PDB file of C-alpha atoms in Angstrom:
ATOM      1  CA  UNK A 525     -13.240  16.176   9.795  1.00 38.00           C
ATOM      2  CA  UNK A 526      -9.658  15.020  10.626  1.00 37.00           C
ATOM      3  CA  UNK A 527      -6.513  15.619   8.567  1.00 35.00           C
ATOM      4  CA  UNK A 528      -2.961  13.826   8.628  1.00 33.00           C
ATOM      5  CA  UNK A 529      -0.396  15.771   7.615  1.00 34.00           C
ATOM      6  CA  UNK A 530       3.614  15.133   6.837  1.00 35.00           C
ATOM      7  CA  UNK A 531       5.877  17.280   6.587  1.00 34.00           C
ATOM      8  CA  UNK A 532       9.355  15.971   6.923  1.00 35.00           C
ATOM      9  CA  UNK A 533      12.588  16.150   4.873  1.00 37.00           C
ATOM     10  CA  UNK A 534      13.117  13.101   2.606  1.00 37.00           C
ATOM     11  CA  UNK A 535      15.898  11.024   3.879  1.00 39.00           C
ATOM     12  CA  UNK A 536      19.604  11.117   2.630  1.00 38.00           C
ATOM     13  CA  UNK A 537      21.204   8.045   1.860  1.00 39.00           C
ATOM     14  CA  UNK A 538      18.787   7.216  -1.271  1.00 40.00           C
ATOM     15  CA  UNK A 539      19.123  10.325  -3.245  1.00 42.00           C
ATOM     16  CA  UNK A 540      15.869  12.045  -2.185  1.00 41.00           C
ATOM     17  CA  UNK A 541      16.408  16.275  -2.915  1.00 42.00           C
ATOM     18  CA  UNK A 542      12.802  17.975  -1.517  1.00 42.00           C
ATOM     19  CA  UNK A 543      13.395  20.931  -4.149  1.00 40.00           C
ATOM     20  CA  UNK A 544      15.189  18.858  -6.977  1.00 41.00           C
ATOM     21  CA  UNK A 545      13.300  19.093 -10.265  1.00 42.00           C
ATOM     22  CA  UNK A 546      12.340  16.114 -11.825  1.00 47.00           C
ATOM     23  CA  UNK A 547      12.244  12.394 -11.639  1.00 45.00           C
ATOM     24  CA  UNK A 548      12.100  12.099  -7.694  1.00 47.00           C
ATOM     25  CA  UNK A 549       9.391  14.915  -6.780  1.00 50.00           C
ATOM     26  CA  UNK A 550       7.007  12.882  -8.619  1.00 47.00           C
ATOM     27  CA  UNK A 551       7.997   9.667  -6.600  1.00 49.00           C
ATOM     28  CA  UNK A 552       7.878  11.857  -3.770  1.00 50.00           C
ATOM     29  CA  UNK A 553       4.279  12.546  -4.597  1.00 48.00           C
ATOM     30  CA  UNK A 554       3.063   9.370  -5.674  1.00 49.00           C
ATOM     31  CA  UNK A 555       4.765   7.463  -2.373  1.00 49.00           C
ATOM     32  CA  UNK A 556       2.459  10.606  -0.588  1.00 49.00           C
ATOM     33  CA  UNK A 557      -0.769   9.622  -2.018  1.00 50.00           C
ATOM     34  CA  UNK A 558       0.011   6.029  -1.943  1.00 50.00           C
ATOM     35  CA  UNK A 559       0.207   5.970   1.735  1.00 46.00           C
ATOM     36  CA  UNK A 560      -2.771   8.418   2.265  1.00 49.00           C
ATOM     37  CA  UNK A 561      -5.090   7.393  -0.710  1.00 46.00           C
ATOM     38  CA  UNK A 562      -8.130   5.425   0.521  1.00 38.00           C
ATOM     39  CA  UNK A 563      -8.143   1.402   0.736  1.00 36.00           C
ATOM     40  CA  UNK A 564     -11.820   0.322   1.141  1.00 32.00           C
ATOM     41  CA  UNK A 565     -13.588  -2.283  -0.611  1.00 32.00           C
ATOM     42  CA  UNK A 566     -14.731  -6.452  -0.965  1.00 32.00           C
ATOM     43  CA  UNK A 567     -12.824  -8.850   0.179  1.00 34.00           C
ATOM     44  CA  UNK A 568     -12.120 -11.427  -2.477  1.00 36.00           C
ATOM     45  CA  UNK A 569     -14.150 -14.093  -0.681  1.00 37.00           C
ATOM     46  CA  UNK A 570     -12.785 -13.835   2.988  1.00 40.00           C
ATOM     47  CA  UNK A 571     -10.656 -16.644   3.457  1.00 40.00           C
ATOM     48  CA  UNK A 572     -10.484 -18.125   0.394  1.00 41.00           C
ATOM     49  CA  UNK A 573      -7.979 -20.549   0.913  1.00 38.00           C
ATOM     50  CA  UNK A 574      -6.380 -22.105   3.831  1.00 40.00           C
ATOM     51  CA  UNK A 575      -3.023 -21.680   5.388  1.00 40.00           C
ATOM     52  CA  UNK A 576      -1.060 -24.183   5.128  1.00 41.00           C
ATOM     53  CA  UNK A 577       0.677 -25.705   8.082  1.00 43.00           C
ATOM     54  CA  UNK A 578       3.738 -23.974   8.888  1.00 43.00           C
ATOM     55  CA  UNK A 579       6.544 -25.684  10.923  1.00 43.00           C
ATOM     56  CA  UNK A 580       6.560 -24.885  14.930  1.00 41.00           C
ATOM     57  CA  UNK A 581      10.214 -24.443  14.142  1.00 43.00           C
ATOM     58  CA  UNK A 582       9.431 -21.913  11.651  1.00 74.00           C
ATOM     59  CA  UNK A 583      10.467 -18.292  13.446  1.00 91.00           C
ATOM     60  CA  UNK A 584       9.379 -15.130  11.634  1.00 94.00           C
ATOM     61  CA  UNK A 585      12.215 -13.444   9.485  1.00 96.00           C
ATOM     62  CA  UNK A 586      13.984 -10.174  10.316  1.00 96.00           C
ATOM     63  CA  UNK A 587      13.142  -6.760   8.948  1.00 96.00           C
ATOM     64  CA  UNK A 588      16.611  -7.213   7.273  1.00 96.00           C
ATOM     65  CA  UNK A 589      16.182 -10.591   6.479  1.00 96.00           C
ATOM     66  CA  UNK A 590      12.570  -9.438   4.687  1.00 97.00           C
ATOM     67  CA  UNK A 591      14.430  -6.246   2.951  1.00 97.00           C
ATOM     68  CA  UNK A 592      16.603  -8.803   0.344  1.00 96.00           C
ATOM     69  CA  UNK A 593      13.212 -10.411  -0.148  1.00 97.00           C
ATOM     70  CA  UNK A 594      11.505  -7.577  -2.226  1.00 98.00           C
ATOM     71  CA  UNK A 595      11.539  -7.045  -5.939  1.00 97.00           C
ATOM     72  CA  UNK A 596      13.981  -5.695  -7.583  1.00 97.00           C
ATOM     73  CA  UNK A 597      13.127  -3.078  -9.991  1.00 96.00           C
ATOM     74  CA  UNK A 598      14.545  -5.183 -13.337  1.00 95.00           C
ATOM     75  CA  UNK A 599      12.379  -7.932 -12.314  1.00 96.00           C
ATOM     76  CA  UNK A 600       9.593  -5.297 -13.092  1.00 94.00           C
ATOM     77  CA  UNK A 601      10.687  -4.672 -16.628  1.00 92.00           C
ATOM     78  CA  UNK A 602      12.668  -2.317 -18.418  1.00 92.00           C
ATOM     79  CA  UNK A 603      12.128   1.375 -17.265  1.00 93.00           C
ATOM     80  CA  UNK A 604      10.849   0.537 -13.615  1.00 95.00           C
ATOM     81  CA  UNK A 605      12.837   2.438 -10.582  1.00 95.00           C
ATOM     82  CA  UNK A 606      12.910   1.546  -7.534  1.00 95.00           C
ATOM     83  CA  UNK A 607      12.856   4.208  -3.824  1.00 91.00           C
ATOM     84  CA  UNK A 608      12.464   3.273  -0.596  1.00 82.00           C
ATOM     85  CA  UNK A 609       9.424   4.072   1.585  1.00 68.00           C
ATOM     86  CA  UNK A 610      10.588   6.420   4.168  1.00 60.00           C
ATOM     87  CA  UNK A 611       6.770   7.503   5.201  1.00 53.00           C
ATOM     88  CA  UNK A 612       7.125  10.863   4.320  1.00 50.00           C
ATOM     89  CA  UNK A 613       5.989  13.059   1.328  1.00 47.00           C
ATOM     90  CA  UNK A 614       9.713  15.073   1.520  1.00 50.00           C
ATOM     91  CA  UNK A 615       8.784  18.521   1.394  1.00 53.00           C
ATOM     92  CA  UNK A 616       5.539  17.841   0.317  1.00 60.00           C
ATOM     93  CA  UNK A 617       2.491  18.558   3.393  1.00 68.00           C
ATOM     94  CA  UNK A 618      -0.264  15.894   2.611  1.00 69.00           C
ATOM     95  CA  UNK A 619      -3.479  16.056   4.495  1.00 75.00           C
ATOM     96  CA  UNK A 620      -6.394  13.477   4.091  1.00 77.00           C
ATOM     97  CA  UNK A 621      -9.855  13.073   5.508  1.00 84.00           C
ATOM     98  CA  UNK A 622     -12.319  10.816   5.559  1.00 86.00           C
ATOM     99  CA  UNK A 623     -15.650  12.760   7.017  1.00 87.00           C
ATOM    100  CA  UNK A 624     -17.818  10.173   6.436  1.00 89.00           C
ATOM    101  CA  UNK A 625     -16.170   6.845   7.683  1.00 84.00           C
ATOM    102  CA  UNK A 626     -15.977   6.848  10.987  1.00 85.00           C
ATOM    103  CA  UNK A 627     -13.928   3.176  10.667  1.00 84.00           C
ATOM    104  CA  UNK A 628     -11.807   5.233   9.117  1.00 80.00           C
ATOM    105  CA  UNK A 629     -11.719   8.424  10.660  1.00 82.00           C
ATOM    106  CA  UNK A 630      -9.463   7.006  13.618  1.00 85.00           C
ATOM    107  CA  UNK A 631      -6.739   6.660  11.111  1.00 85.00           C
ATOM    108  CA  UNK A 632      -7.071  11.042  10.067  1.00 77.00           C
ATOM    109  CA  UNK A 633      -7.279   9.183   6.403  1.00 75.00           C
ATOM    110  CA  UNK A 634      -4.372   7.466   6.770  1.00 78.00           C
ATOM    111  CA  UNK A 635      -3.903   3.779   4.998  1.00 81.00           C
ATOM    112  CA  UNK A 636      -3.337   2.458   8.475  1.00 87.00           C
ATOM    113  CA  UNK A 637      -0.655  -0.444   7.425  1.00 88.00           C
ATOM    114  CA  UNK A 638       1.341  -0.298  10.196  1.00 88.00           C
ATOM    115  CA  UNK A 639      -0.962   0.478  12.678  1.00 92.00           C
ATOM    116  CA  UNK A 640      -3.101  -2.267  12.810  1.00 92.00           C
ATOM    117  CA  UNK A 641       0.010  -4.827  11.533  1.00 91.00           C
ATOM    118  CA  UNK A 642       1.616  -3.719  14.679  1.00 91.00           C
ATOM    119  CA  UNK A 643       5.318  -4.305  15.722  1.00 90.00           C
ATOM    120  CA  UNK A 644       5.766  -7.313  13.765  1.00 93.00           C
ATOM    121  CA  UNK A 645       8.938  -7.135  11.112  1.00 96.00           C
ATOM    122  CA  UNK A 646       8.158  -5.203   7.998  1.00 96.00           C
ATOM    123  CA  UNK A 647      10.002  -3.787   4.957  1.00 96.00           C
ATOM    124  CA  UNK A 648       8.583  -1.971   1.594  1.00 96.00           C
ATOM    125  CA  UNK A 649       9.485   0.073  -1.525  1.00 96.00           C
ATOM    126  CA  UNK A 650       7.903   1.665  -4.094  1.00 95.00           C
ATOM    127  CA  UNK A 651       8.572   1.269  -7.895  1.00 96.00           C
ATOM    128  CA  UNK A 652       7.584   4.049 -10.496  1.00 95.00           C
ATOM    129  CA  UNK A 653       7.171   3.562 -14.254  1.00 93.00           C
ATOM    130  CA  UNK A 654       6.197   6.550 -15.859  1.00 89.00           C
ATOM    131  CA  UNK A 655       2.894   7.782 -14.243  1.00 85.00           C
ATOM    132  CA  UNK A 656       2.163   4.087 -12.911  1.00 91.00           C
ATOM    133  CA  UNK A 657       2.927   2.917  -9.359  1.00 93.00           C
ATOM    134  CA  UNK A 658       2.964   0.272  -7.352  1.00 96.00           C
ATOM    135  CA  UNK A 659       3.967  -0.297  -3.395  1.00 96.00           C
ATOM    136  CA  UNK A 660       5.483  -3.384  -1.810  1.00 97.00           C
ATOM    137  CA  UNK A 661       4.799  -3.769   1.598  1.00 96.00           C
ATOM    138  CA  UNK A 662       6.415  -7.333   3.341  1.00 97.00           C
ATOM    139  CA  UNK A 663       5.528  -8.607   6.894  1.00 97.00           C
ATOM    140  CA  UNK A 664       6.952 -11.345   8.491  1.00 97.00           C
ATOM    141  CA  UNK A 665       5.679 -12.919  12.233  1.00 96.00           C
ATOM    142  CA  UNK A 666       4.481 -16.365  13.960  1.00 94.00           C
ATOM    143  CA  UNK A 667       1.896 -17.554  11.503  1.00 94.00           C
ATOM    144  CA  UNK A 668      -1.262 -17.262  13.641  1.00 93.00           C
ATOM    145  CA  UNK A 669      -0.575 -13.542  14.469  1.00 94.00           C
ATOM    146  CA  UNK A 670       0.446 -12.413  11.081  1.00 92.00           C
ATOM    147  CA  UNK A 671      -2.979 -13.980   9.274  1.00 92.00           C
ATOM    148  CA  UNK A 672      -4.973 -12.498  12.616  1.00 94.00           C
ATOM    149  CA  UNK A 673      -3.287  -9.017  12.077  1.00 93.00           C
ATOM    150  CA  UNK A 674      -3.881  -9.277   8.220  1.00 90.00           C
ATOM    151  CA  UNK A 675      -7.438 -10.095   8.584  1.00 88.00           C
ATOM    152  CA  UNK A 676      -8.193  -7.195  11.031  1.00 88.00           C
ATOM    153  CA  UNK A 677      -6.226  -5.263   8.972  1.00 86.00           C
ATOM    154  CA  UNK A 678      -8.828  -5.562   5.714  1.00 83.00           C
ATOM    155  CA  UNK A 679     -11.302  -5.412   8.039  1.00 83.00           C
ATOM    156  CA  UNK A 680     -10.795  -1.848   9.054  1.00 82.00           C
ATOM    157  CA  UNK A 681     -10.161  -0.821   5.155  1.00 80.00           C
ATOM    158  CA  UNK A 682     -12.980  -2.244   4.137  1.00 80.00           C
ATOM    159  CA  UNK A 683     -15.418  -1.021   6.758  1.00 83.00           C
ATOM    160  CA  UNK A 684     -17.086   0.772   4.586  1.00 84.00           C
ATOM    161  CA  UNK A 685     -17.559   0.334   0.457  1.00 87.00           C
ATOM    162  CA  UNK A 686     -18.490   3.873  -0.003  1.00 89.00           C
ATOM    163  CA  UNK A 687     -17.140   7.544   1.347  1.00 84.00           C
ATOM    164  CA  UNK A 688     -15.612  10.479   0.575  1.00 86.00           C
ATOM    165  CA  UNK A 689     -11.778  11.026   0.065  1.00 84.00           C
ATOM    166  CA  UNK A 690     -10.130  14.849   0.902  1.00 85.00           C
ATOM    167  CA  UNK A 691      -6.582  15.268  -0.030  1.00 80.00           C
ATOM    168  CA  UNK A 692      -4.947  18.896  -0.037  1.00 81.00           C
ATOM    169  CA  UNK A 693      -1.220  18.978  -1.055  1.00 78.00           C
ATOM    170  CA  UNK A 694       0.426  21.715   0.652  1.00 77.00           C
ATOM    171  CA  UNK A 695      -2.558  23.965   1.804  1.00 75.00           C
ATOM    172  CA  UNK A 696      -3.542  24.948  -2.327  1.00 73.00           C
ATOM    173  CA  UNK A 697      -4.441  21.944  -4.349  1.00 62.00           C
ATOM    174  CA  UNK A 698      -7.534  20.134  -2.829  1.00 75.00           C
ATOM    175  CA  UNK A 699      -9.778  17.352  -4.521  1.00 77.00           C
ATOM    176  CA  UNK A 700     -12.867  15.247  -3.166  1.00 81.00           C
ATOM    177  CA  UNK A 701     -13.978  12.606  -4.402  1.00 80.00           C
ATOM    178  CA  UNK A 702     -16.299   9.410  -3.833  1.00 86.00           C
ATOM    179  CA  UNK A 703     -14.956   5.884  -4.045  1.00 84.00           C
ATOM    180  CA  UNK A 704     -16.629   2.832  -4.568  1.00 81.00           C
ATOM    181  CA  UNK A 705     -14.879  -0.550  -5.104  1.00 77.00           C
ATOM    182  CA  UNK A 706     -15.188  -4.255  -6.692  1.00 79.00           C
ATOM    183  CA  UNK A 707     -14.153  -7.163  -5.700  1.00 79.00           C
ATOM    184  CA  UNK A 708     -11.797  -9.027  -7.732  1.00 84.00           C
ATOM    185  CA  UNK A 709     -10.127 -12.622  -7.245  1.00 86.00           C
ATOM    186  CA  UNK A 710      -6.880 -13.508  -6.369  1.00 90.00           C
ATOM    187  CA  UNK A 711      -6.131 -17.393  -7.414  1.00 90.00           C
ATOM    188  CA  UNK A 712      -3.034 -19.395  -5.750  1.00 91.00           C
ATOM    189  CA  UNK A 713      -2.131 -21.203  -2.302  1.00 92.00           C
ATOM    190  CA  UNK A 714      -2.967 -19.186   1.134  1.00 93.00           C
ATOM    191  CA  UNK A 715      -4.626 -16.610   2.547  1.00 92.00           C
ATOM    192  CA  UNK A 716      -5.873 -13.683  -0.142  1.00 93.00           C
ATOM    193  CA  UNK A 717      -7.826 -10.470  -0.584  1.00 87.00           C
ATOM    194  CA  UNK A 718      -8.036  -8.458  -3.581  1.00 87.00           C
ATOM    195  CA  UNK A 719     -10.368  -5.766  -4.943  1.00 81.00           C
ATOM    196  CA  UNK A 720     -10.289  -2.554  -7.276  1.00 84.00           C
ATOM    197  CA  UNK A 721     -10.862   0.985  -6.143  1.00 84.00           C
ATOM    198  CA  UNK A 722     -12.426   3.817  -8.364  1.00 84.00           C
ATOM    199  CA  UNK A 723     -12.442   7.437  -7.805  1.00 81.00           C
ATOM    200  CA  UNK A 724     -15.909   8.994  -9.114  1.00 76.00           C
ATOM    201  CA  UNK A 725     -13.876  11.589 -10.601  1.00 64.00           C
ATOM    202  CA  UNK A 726     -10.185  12.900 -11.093  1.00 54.00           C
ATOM    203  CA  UNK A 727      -9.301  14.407  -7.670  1.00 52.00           C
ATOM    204  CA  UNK A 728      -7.219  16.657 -10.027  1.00 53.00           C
ATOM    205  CA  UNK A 729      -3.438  15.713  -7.686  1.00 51.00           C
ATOM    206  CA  UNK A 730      -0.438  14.656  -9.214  1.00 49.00           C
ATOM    207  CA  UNK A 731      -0.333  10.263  -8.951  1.00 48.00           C
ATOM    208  CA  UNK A 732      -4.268  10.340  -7.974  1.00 51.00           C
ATOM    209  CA  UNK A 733      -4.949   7.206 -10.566  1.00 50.00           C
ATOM    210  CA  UNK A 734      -8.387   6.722 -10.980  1.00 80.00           C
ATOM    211  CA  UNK A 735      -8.410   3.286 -10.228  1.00 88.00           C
ATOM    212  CA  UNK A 736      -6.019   1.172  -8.080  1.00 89.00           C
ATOM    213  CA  UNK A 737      -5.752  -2.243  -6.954  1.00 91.00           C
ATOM    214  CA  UNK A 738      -4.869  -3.738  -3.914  1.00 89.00           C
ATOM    215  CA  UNK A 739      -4.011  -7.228  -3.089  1.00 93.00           C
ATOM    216  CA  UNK A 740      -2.667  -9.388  -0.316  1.00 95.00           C
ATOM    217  CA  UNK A 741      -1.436 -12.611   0.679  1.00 96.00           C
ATOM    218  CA  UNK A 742      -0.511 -14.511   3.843  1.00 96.00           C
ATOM    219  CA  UNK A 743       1.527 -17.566   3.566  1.00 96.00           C
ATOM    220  CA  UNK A 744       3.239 -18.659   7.036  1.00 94.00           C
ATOM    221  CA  UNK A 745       5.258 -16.433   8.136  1.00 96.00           C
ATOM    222  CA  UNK A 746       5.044 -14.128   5.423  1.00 97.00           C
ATOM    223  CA  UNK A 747       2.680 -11.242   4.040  1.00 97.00           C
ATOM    224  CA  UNK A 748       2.849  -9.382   1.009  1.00 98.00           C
ATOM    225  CA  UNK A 749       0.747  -6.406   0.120  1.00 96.00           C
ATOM    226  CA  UNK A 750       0.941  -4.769  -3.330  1.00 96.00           C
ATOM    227  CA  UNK A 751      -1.090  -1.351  -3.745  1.00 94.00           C
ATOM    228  CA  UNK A 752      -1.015   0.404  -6.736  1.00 94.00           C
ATOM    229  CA  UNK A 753      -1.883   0.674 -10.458  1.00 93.00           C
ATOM    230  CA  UNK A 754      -3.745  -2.847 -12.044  1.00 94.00           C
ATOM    231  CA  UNK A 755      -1.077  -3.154 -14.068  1.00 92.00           C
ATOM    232  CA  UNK A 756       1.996  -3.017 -11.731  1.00 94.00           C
ATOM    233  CA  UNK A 757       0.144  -4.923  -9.235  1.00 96.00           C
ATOM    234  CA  UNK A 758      -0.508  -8.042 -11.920  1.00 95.00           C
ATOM    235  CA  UNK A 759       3.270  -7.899 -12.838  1.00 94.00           C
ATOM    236  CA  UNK A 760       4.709  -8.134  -9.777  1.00 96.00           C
ATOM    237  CA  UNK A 761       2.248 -10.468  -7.987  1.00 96.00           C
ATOM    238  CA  UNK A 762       3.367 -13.655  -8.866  1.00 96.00           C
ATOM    239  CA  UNK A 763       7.119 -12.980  -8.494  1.00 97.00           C
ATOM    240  CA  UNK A 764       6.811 -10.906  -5.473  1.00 97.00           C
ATOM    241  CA  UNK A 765       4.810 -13.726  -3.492  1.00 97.00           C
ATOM    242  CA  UNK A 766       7.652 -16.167  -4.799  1.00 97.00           C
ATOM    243  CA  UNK A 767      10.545 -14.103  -3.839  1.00 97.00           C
ATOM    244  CA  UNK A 768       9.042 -13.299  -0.122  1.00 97.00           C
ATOM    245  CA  UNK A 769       7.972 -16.709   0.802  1.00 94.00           C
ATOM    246  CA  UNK A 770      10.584 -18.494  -0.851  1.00 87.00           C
TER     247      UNK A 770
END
């Protein structure tokens, strides 16, 4: 069995306090189990549409340039906040495991974004509303390498459509759980993968929704990956695809 764990101090600068009360510990968890929870599944129909051709004079944006590109939180609605992802879980220690993927297993349970996207330019934030949550991640690189890295990206999450999920939070609260996944479709212009994720049973950790979805689309230059509760997810799609590639 491997584990992952994080233990770092949240960063200053976007008003992250690992012992405050409140609000921002349960961001701090839900950003945690966002980036650990698993991400396996069916591809909504492989590729389902086809890229359009992007102009040779088309360079991929900056990691700045991508940053101004994500959603603001009043585009979400009324009550929606906004935090940076910073990786880390503040004082939170996180450890996942995946025993019985061995796709998977390489990764210590991790959702291995940035691993398999590589060094291409990236940005993301997290928005909360209440107990939902939803995580926008925003790549940018030469066309053919970011739909290649996408690909092999969903590839690797959804090696295999069944397994086991270990979280512990801090060396005390543990669940296990089995997931199992749908697919789900994704309509509109490029390169897209969706699908819904369901936990057999509550885990029984703070931000461990029951179900998730997960979609992602390549257009150009540009990828955008939303993760997080159905609901979130539908609201921001349109807009957030808009506002990347735009």
């Amino acid at each position: 069995m491997h584990g992952y764990a994080e233990s770092r101090p949240a960063k200053s600068g976007h008003g992250s306090h690992p012992h405050r009360a409140g609000t921002r510990n349960v961001a701090q968890v839900l950003v945690a189990l966002a980036l650990l929870l698993p991400l396996v599944g069916c591809m909504s129909g492989g590729r389902k549409h086809s890229l359009p051709a992007p102009s040779d004079a088309a360079s991929p944006l900056t990691s700045g340039d991508l940053h101004a590109r994500l959603l603001d939180a009043a585009e979400l609605g009324d009550g929606v906040e906004r935090h940076e992802v910073d990786g880390s879980a503040g004082s939170l220690s996180i450890t996942a495991a995946i025993p019985d993927c061995d796709a998977r297993a390489r990764y210590d349970g991790r959702r291995p974004y940035d691993d398999v996207m590589g060094s291409v330019a990236k940005t993301s934030a997290d928005y909360l509303h209440q107990k939902e949550l939803l995580v926008e991640r925003v790549y940018s690189a030469k066309p053919a390498t970011l739909a290649a890295r996408v690909d092999s990206l969903f590839a690797t999450l959804t090696a295999c459509p069944r397994y086991t999920q270990v979280l512990t939070v801090n060396g005390q609260s543990t669940g296990e759980y089995t997931v199992t996944t749908r697919k789900v479709d994704v309509p509109g212009p490029g390169l897209r993968f969706g699908y819904l994720e369901t936990q057999s049973e509550e885990s029984g950790l703070p931000g461990a929704a029951s179900t998730r979805k997960v979609v992602a689309v390549v257009l150009g230059r540009v990828a955008v990956i939303l993760d997080g509760t159905p609901a979130l997810v539908d609201r921001a799609l349109t807009s957030a695809v808009r506002k990347a590639t735009g």
